[in-house]
Amino acid sequence: QVQLVESGGGLVQAGDSLRLSCAASGRTSSSYVLGWFRQAPGKEREFVAAISPNAVNSYYADSVKGRFTASRDNVKNTVYLQMNSLKAEDTAVYYCAARIGFVRLRTNSDYDYWGQGTQVTVSS
């Protein structure tokens, strides 16, 4: 069992930066791929980024590539999402998720554990 708790969301201006955190707990949480998804009002949940257990590999949606960076600290059992050059279209609830296997990363049904989400609002 893995528990995930996101934090760091808020209201920012377009062009600003924000860093989300996701604290993971559980005996083998450092063995899981940790991903970030987001869901805007009226839209389906979409993949944002994922990072491998050893933090060597990461993968991003085209919409955030070059602006967002995922990282993790396995000592602190925390994954981060650094978001730069934020746009109004980045406004959404951001979720952290955990799964085994660095494959099919965009498929949210393949993730076994989810956090409760944190709201990010970018005003233009």
Coordinates of N, CA and C in Angstrom, one line a residue:
Q1 N 0.9 -1.2 0.0 CA 0.0 0.0 0.0 C 0.9 1.2 0.0
V2 N 0.5 2.2 -0.8 CA 1.3 3.5 -0.9 C 0.3 4.6 -0.7
Q3 N 0.6 5.5 0.2 CA -0.2 6.7 0.3 C 0.5 7.9 -0.3
L4 N -0.2 8.8 -0.9 CA 0.4 9.9 -1.6 C -0.4 11.2 -1.2
V5 N 0.4 12.2 -0.8 CA -0.2 13.5 -0.4 C 0.5 14.6 -1.2
E6 N -0.3 15.3 -2.0 CA 0.2 16.4 -2.8 C 0.2 17.7 -2.0
S7 N 1.0 18.7 -2.3 CA 1.0 20.0 -1.7 C 1.7 21.0 -2.7
G8 N 1.5 22.3 -2.4 CA 2.2 23.3 -3.2 C 1.4 24.0 -4.3
G9 N 0.2 23.6 -4.4 CA -0.7 24.3 -5.4 C -1.0 25.7 -4.9
G10 N -1.6 26.5 -5.9 CA -2.0 27.9 -5.5 C -2.4 28.7 -6.7
L11 N -2.5 29.9 -6.5 CA -2.9 30.9 -7.5 C -1.6 31.7 -7.9
V12 N -1.3 31.7 -9.2 CA -0.1 32.4 -9.7 C -0.5 33.1 -11.0
Q13 N 0.4 34.0 -11.4 CA 0.2 34.7 -12.7 C 0.8 33.9 -13.8
A14 N 0.4 34.2 -15.0 CA 1.0 33.6 -16.2 C 2.5 34.0 -16.3
G15 N 3.3 33.0 -16.6 CA 4.7 33.3 -16.6 C 5.5 32.9 -15.3
D16 N 4.7 32.8 -14.2 CA 5.3 32.5 -12.9 C 5.7 31.0 -12.9
S17 N 6.3 30.7 -11.7 CA 6.7 29.3 -11.5 C 6.1 28.8 -10.2
L18 N 6.0 27.5 -10.1 CA 5.4 26.8 -8.9 C 6.0 25.4 -8.8
R19 N 6.2 25.0 -7.6 CA 6.7 23.6 -7.4 C 5.7 22.8 -6.6
L20 N 5.3 21.7 -7.1 CA 4.4 20.8 -6.4 C 5.2 19.7 -5.8
S21 N 4.8 19.3 -4.6 CA 5.4 18.1 -3.9 C 4.4 17.0 -3.7
C22 N 4.9 15.8 -3.7 CA 4.1 14.7 -3.4 C 4.8 13.8 -2.4
A23 N 4.3 13.7 -1.2 CA 5.0 12.8 -0.2 C 4.4 11.4 -0.3
A24 N 5.2 10.5 -0.4 CA 4.8 9.1 -0.6 C 5.2 8.3 0.7
S25 N 4.3 7.5 1.2 CA 4.6 6.6 2.3 C 4.2 5.2 2.0
G26 N 4.8 4.3 2.7 CA 4.6 2.9 2.4 C 6.0 2.2 2.3
R27 N 6.0 0.9 2.6 CA 7.2 0.2 2.7 C 8.1 0.2 1.4
T28 N 7.5 0.2 0.3 CA 8.2 0.1 -1.0 C 7.9 1.3 -1.9
S29 N 7.6 2.4 -1.3 CA 7.2 3.6 -2.2 C 8.4 4.0 -3.1
S30 N 9.6 3.8 -2.7 CA 10.8 4.2 -3.5 C 10.9 3.2 -4.7
S31 N 10.2 2.1 -4.8 CA 10.3 1.2 -5.9 C 9.3 1.5 -7.0
Y32 N 8.4 2.5 -6.8 CA 7.3 2.8 -7.7 C 7.7 3.9 -8.7
V33 N 7.2 3.8 -9.9 CA 7.2 4.9 -10.8 C 6.2 6.0 -10.3
L34 N 6.6 7.2 -10.2 CA 5.7 8.3 -9.7 C 5.4 9.2 -10.9
G35 N 4.1 9.4 -11.0 CA 3.6 10.2 -12.2 C 2.8 11.4 -11.7
W36 N 2.6 12.3 -12.6 CA 1.8 13.5 -12.3 C 0.7 13.6 -13.4
F37 N -0.5 13.8 -13.0 CA -1.6 14.0 -13.9 C -2.3 15.2 -13.6
R38 N -3.2 15.7 -14.5 CA -3.9 16.9 -14.1 C -5.3 16.8 -14.8
Q39 N -6.3 17.5 -14.2 CA -7.6 17.5 -14.7 C -8.2 18.9 -14.6
A40 N -8.5 19.4 -15.7 CA -9.2 20.7 -15.8 C -10.7 20.6 -15.7
P41 N -11.4 21.6 -15.3 CA -12.9 21.5 -15.3 C -13.5 21.1 -16.6
G42 N -14.3 20.0 -16.6 CA -15.0 19.6 -17.8 C -14.1 18.8 -18.8
K43 N -12.9 18.5 -18.3 CA -12.0 17.7 -19.2 C -11.5 16.4 -18.5
E44 N -11.0 15.5 -19.3 CA -10.6 14.2 -18.7 C -9.2 14.4 -18.1
R45 N -8.9 13.5 -17.2 CA -7.6 13.6 -16.5 C -6.5 13.2 -17.6
E46 N -5.4 14.0 -17.6 CA -4.4 13.8 -18.6 C -3.0 13.7 -18.0
F47 N -2.2 12.9 -18.6 CA -0.8 12.7 -18.2 C 0.0 14.0 -18.3
V48 N 0.9 14.2 -17.3 CA 1.8 15.3 -17.3 C 3.2 14.9 -17.4
A49 N 3.6 14.0 -16.4 CA 5.0 13.6 -16.3 C 5.1 12.4 -15.5
A50 N 6.2 11.7 -15.7 CA 6.5 10.5 -14.8 C 8.0 10.4 -14.7
I51 N 8.4 9.8 -13.5 CA 9.8 9.6 -13.2 C 10.0 8.2 -12.7
S52 N 11.1 7.6 -13.1 CA 11.4 6.2 -12.8 C 11.9 6.1 -11.3
P53 N 11.8 4.9 -10.7 CA 12.2 4.8 -9.3 C 13.6 5.3 -9.0
N54 N 14.5 5.1 -9.9 CA 15.9 5.6 -9.6 C 16.1 7.0 -10.0
A55 N 15.1 7.7 -10.6 CA 15.2 9.1 -11.0 C 16.0 9.3 -12.2
V56 N 16.5 8.2 -12.9 CA 17.3 8.3 -14.1 C 16.5 8.7 -15.3
N57 N 15.3 8.2 -15.4 CA 14.4 8.4 -16.6 C 13.2 9.2 -16.2
S58 N 12.8 10.1 -17.1 CA 11.6 10.9 -16.9 C 11.0 11.0 -18.3
Y59 N 9.7 11.3 -18.3 CA 8.9 11.4 -19.5 C 7.8 12.4 -19.3
Y60 N 7.6 13.2 -20.4 CA 6.7 14.4 -20.3 C 5.7 14.4 -21.4
A61 N 4.6 15.0 -21.1 CA 3.6 15.3 -22.1 C 4.2 16.4 -23.0
D62 N 3.8 16.4 -24.3 CA 4.4 17.4 -25.2 C 4.0 18.8 -24.7
S63 N 2.8 19.0 -24.1 CA 2.3 20.3 -23.7 C 3.1 20.9 -22.6
V64 N 3.9 20.1 -21.9 CA 4.7 20.7 -20.7 C 6.2 20.5 -20.9
K65 N 6.6 19.8 -22.0 CA 8.0 19.5 -22.2 C 8.8 20.8 -22.3
G66 N 9.9 20.9 -21.6 CA 10.7 22.1 -21.6 C 10.3 23.1 -20.6
R67 N 9.1 23.0 -20.0 CA 8.6 23.9 -19.0 C 8.5 23.3 -17.6
F68 N 8.2 22.0 -17.6 CA 8.0 21.3 -16.3 C 9.1 20.3 -16.2
T69 N 9.5 20.0 -14.9 CA 10.6 19.1 -14.6 C 10.2 18.3 -13.4
A70 N 10.2 16.9 -13.5 CA 9.9 16.0 -12.4 C 11.2 15.6 -11.8
S71 N 11.2 15.5 -10.5 CA 12.4 15.0 -9.8 C 11.9 14.2 -8.5
R72 N 12.8 13.5 -7.9 CA 12.4 12.8 -6.7 C 13.5 12.7 -5.8
D73 N 13.2 12.6 -4.5 CA 14.2 12.4 -3.4 C 13.7 11.1 -2.7
N74 N 14.4 10.0 -2.9 CA 13.9 8.7 -2.3 C 14.3 8.7 -0.9
V75 N 15.2 9.5 -0.4 CA 15.4 9.6 1.1 C 14.2 10.2 1.8
K76 N 13.7 11.2 1.2 CA 12.5 11.9 1.7 C 11.2 11.3 1.2
N77 N 11.3 10.3 0.3 CA 10.1 9.7 -0.3 C 9.2 10.8 -0.8
T78 N 9.8 11.7 -1.6 CA 9.0 12.8 -2.1 C 9.3 13.0 -3.6
V79 N 8.3 13.2 -4.4 CA 8.5 13.6 -5.8 C 8.0 15.0 -6.0
Y80 N 8.7 15.7 -6.9 CA 8.4 17.1 -7.2 C 8.1 17.3 -8.6
L81 N 7.3 18.4 -8.8 CA 7.0 18.8 -10.2 C 7.3 20.3 -10.2
Q82 N 8.4 20.7 -10.8 CA 8.8 22.1 -11.0 C 8.1 22.6 -12.2
M83 N 7.3 23.6 -12.1 CA 6.5 24.1 -13.2 C 6.9 25.6 -13.5
N84 N 7.5 25.8 -14.6 CA 8.0 27.2 -15.0 C 7.2 27.7 -16.2
S85 N 7.2 29.0 -16.4 CA 6.5 29.6 -17.5 C 5.1 29.1 -17.6
L86 N 4.4 29.2 -16.5 CA 3.0 28.7 -16.4 C 2.1 29.5 -17.3
K87 N 1.1 28.8 -17.9 CA 0.1 29.4 -18.8 C -1.3 29.1 -18.2
A88 N -2.2 29.9 -18.7 CA -3.6 29.8 -18.2 C -4.1 28.4 -18.4
E89 N -3.7 27.8 -19.5 CA -4.2 26.4 -19.8 C -3.5 25.3 -18.9
D90 N -2.6 25.7 -18.1 CA -2.1 24.7 -17.1 C -3.0 24.7 -15.8
T91 N -4.0 25.5 -15.8 CA -4.9 25.5 -14.6 C -5.6 24.2 -14.6
A92 N -5.5 23.5 -13.4 CA -6.1 22.2 -13.2 C -5.9 21.7 -11.8
V93 N -6.5 20.6 -11.4 CA -6.1 19.9 -10.2 C -5.0 18.9 -10.6
Y94 N -3.9 19.0 -9.9 CA -2.8 18.1 -10.2 C -2.8 17.0 -9.2
Y95 N -2.6 15.8 -9.8 CA -2.6 14.5 -9.0 C -1.2 13.8 -9.1
C96 N -0.8 13.3 -8.0 CA 0.3 12.4 -8.0 C -0.2 10.9 -8.0
A97 N 0.5 10.1 -8.7 CA 0.1 8.7 -8.8 C 1.3 7.8 -8.8
A98 N 1.1 6.5 -8.4 CA 2.2 5.5 -8.3 C 1.9 4.2 -9.0
R99 N 2.9 3.6 -9.7 CA 2.7 2.4 -10.4 C 4.0 1.6 -10.4
I100 N 3.9 0.4 -10.8 CA 5.1 -0.4 -11.1 C 5.3 -0.5 -12.6
G101 N 6.5 -0.3 -13.0 CA 6.8 -0.4 -14.4 C 6.8 0.9 -15.2
F102 N 8.0 1.2 -15.9 CA 8.1 2.4 -16.6 C 7.7 2.2 -18.0
V103 N 6.4 1.8 -18.2 CA 5.8 1.6 -19.5 C 4.4 2.1 -19.5
R104 N 3.8 2.4 -20.6 CA 2.4 2.9 -20.7 C 2.2 4.0 -19.7
L105 N 3.1 5.0 -19.7 CA 3.0 6.0 -18.6 C 1.8 6.9 -18.7
R106 N 1.3 7.0 -19.9 CA 0.2 8.0 -20.1 C -1.2 7.4 -19.7
T107 N -1.2 6.1 -19.4 CA -2.5 5.4 -19.1 C -2.8 5.5 -17.6
N108 N -3.7 6.3 -17.3 CA -4.0 6.5 -15.8 C -4.5 5.3 -15.2
S109 N -5.2 4.4 -15.9 CA -5.7 3.2 -15.3 C -4.6 2.2 -14.9
D110 N -3.4 2.4 -15.4 CA -2.3 1.6 -15.0 C -1.7 2.0 -13.7
Y111 N -2.1 3.1 -13.1 CA -1.5 3.6 -11.9 C -2.4 3.0 -10.7
D112 N -1.7 2.5 -9.7 CA -2.4 1.8 -8.6 C -2.8 2.7 -7.5
Y113 N -2.1 3.8 -7.3 CA -2.3 4.6 -6.1 C -2.4 6.1 -6.6
W114 N -3.3 6.8 -5.9 CA -3.5 8.2 -6.3 C -3.5 9.1 -5.0
G115 N -3.0 10.3 -5.2 CA -3.2 11.3 -4.1 C -4.6 12.0 -4.3
Q116 N -4.8 13.0 -3.4 CA -6.1 13.6 -3.4 C -6.2 14.8 -4.3
G117 N -5.0 15.3 -4.8 CA -4.9 16.4 -5.7 C -4.7 17.7 -5.1
T118 N -4.1 18.6 -5.8 CA -3.8 20.0 -5.4 C -4.2 20.9 -6.5
Q119 N -4.9 22.0 -6.2 CA -5.3 23.0 -7.2 C -4.2 23.9 -7.7
V120 N -4.1 24.0 -9.0 CA -3.2 25.1 -9.5 C -4.0 26.0 -10.4
T121 N -4.0 27.2 -10.2 CA -4.7 28.2 -11.0 C -3.8 29.3 -11.5
V122 N -3.8 29.4 -12.8 CA -2.9 30.4 -13.4 C -3.7 31.5 -14.1
S123 N -3.6 32.7 -13.6 CA -4.4 33.8 -14.1 C -3.6 34.5 -15.2
S124 N -4.3 34.9 -16.2 CA -3.7 35.6 -17.4 C -3.9 37.1 -17.3

